[in-house]
Coordinates of C-alpha atoms in Angstrom, one line a residue:
I1 CA -56.1 -53.0 210.0
T2 CA -56.1 -55.4 212.8
E3 CA -57.0 -53.3 215.6
L4 CA -60.1 -52.6 213.1
L5 CA -60.7 -56.5 212.3
A6 CA -60.9 -57.1 216.5
A7 CA -63.2 -54.5 216.7
T8 CA -65.8 -56.3 215.1
G9 CA -65.3 -59.5 216.7
A10 CA -63.1 -61.1 214.2
E11 CA -60.6 -63.6 215.4
T12 CA -57.8 -61.7 214.1
K13 CA -53.6 -62.4 214.3
G14 CA -51.0 -60.0 212.7
L15 CA -47.4 -61.1 211.3
D16 CA -44.6 -58.2 211.7
F17 CA -40.4 -58.9 210.6
T18 CA -39.5 -57.1 213.8
A19 CA -40.0 -57.5 216.9
P20 CA -40.3 -53.1 218.1
M21 CA -43.1 -52.9 215.4
L22 CA -45.0 -55.6 217.3
D23 CA -44.4 -54.1 220.4
V24 CA -46.1 -51.0 219.0
A25 CA -48.8 -53.3 217.5
R26 CA -49.8 -54.7 221.1
E27 CA -49.7 -51.6 223.0
R28 CA -52.3 -50.3 220.5
A29 CA -54.4 -53.2 220.2
T30 CA -54.5 -53.0 224.1
R31 CA -54.9 -49.0 223.9
A32 CA -58.1 -50.3 221.4
G33 CA -58.9 -52.5 223.9
V34 CA -58.9 -55.8 221.4
R35 CA -57.6 -58.6 221.2
V36 CA -55.1 -59.5 218.2
E37 CA -52.4 -63.0 218.6
Y38 CA -49.7 -61.0 217.1
F39 CA -46.4 -63.1 215.5
Q40 CA -43.2 -62.8 214.5
G41 CA -42.4 -64.0 211.2
D42 CA -41.4 -63.3 207.4
A43 CA -44.3 -62.5 204.9
M44 CA -42.9 -64.1 202.2
A45 CA -42.5 -67.6 204.5
L46 CA -45.9 -67.3 206.6
P47 CA -45.8 -69.7 209.6
F48 CA -49.7 -71.2 209.1
A49 CA -50.5 -74.1 207.5
D50 CA -52.3 -73.7 204.1
Q51 CA -55.4 -72.7 203.8
T52 CA -55.5 -71.2 207.9
F53 CA -57.5 -68.2 206.7
D54 CA -61.0 -66.6 205.7
A55 CA -59.0 -62.9 204.9
V56 CA -55.0 -61.9 204.2
T57 CA -54.9 -58.6 204.3
V58 CA -51.8 -56.2 204.3
G59 CA -51.6 -52.7 204.6
F60 CA -48.5 -50.7 203.1
G61 CA -46.2 -53.8 203.2
L62 CA -46.7 -55.9 200.4
R63 CA -44.6 -53.6 198.0
N64 CA -41.8 -53.3 201.1
L65 CA -40.9 -56.7 200.8
A66 CA -38.1 -58.2 198.8
E67 CA -40.4 -60.3 196.6
W68 CA -43.8 -59.1 196.9
E69 CA -45.2 -62.3 194.0
T70 CA -43.4 -64.3 197.1
G71 CA -45.5 -62.3 199.7
L72 CA -48.9 -62.4 197.7
R73 CA -48.2 -66.4 197.0
E74 CA -48.0 -66.7 200.6
M75 CA -51.0 -64.9 201.1
H76 CA -53.2 -67.2 198.5
R77 CA -51.9 -70.0 199.8
V78 CA -52.6 -69.4 203.3
A79 CA -56.5 -68.5 202.2
K80 CA -59.3 -70.9 202.2
T81 CA -60.9 -71.5 199.3
G82 CA -63.1 -68.7 198.7
G83 CA -61.5 -66.4 201.2
R84 CA -60.4 -63.3 200.5
L85 CA -57.4 -61.6 199.8
M86 CA -56.7 -57.7 200.4
V87 CA -53.7 -55.6 199.8
L88 CA -53.8 -51.6 200.9
D89 CA -51.2 -49.7 199.6
F90 CA -49.8 -46.9 197.7
G91 CA -50.4 -46.7 193.6
R92 CA -49.2 -45.9 190.4
P93 CA -52.4 -43.1 188.9
D94 CA -52.9 -44.5 185.3
N95 CA -53.1 -41.1 184.5
A96 CA -50.1 -39.9 183.4
A97 CA -50.2 -36.0 184.2
W98 CA -51.4 -37.1 187.8
R99 CA -48.7 -39.3 188.2
T100 CA -46.4 -37.0 187.3
L101 CA -47.9 -34.9 190.0
Y102 CA -48.1 -37.5 192.8
F103 CA -44.4 -38.7 192.1
A104 CA -43.2 -34.9 192.8
Y105 CA -45.5 -34.8 195.8
L106 CA -43.8 -38.0 197.2
R107 CA -39.9 -37.2 196.1
L108 CA -40.5 -33.1 197.7
I109 CA -43.6 -32.7 200.1
V110 CA -44.3 -36.0 201.8
P111 CA -40.2 -36.4 203.3
V112 CA -40.9 -32.8 204.7
Y113 CA -43.8 -34.0 206.3
G114 CA -41.6 -36.6 207.5
K115 CA -38.7 -35.0 209.1
L116 CA -41.2 -32.2 210.6
F117 CA -44.0 -35.3 212.5
C118 CA -41.9 -37.9 213.0
G119 CA -38.3 -36.0 212.9
N120 CA -37.1 -38.7 209.9
W121 CA -36.6 -37.2 206.9
S122 CA -35.7 -40.7 205.2
A123 CA -38.9 -43.0 206.4
Y124 CA -41.1 -41.5 204.2
A125 CA -38.1 -40.5 201.6
Y126 CA -38.3 -43.8 200.5
I127 CA -41.9 -43.9 199.5
L128 CA -40.9 -43.2 195.6
D129 CA -38.0 -45.5 195.1
S130 CA -40.2 -48.7 196.8
L131 CA -43.3 -47.5 194.0
K132 CA -40.9 -47.7 191.0
A133 CA -39.9 -51.0 191.5
Y134 CA -43.6 -52.3 192.5
P135 CA -46.0 -52.5 189.9
A136 CA -49.5 -51.0 192.2
Q137 CA -52.1 -51.8 192.1
R138 CA -52.7 -53.2 188.3
G139 CA -49.5 -55.5 188.2
V140 CA -50.9 -57.2 191.7
E141 CA -54.3 -57.0 190.2
R142 CA -52.8 -59.8 187.3
A143 CA -50.6 -61.4 189.8
M144 CA -53.9 -62.4 191.7
R145 CA -55.5 -63.2 188.4
E146 CA -52.5 -65.2 187.4
L147 CA -52.9 -67.4 191.2
G148 CA -56.4 -68.1 190.4
C149 CA -58.0 -65.7 192.5
H150 CA -61.8 -64.5 190.4
D151 CA -63.8 -60.9 191.6
V152 CA -60.8 -59.0 191.1
P153 CA -61.6 -55.3 191.6
V154 CA -59.2 -52.4 191.9
I155 CA -60.6 -49.4 194.7
S156 CA -58.6 -46.7 193.8
F157 CA -58.6 -44.1 196.1
F158 CA -57.1 -39.9 195.4
G159 CA -56.8 -40.7 191.4
G160 CA -55.3 -44.1 191.5
A161 CA -52.8 -42.6 194.1
M162 CA -53.7 -45.2 196.4
S163 CA -55.8 -48.2 196.1
I164 CA -57.2 -51.8 197.3
N165 CA -56.8 -55.0 196.0
Y166 CA -59.3 -57.4 196.5
A167 CA -59.6 -60.5 195.4
I168 CA -61.5 -64.2 196.3
R169 CA -59.0 -67.1 196.3

């Protein structure tokens, strides 16, 4: 996400908890020929002042926080009034039959892909468990509204298997 935003000319900052992930991100940005300023920090205690950013995004990360609500509140805090919040993550399909099939896919097939393509079964096996504790797109939508955000659409992909939650502070 940071690379794509930087490629449009946006002044872009990235944050991750771990130094090795930041090293990977810096290398990718260099290969892409874009400028991104990276910070090591905790998404539940962002190292930025209130109302700093025009847009605050997270991709496949909010669900991995110990307290996703705290991370969302932090995103809200650092967004300027009128700024955008965007959360891209795996979802929980509304349709029960599709949700059952999707969860079976995550439990049985995705870990096999992880083993085949990355040599690591467990790096992908956790996705289903993380979704069980995460309220997905509907819970994030509610939380954004509770924070006082407006224009809070949910853009679903693949029948709700993935989604983008969007809001304006």
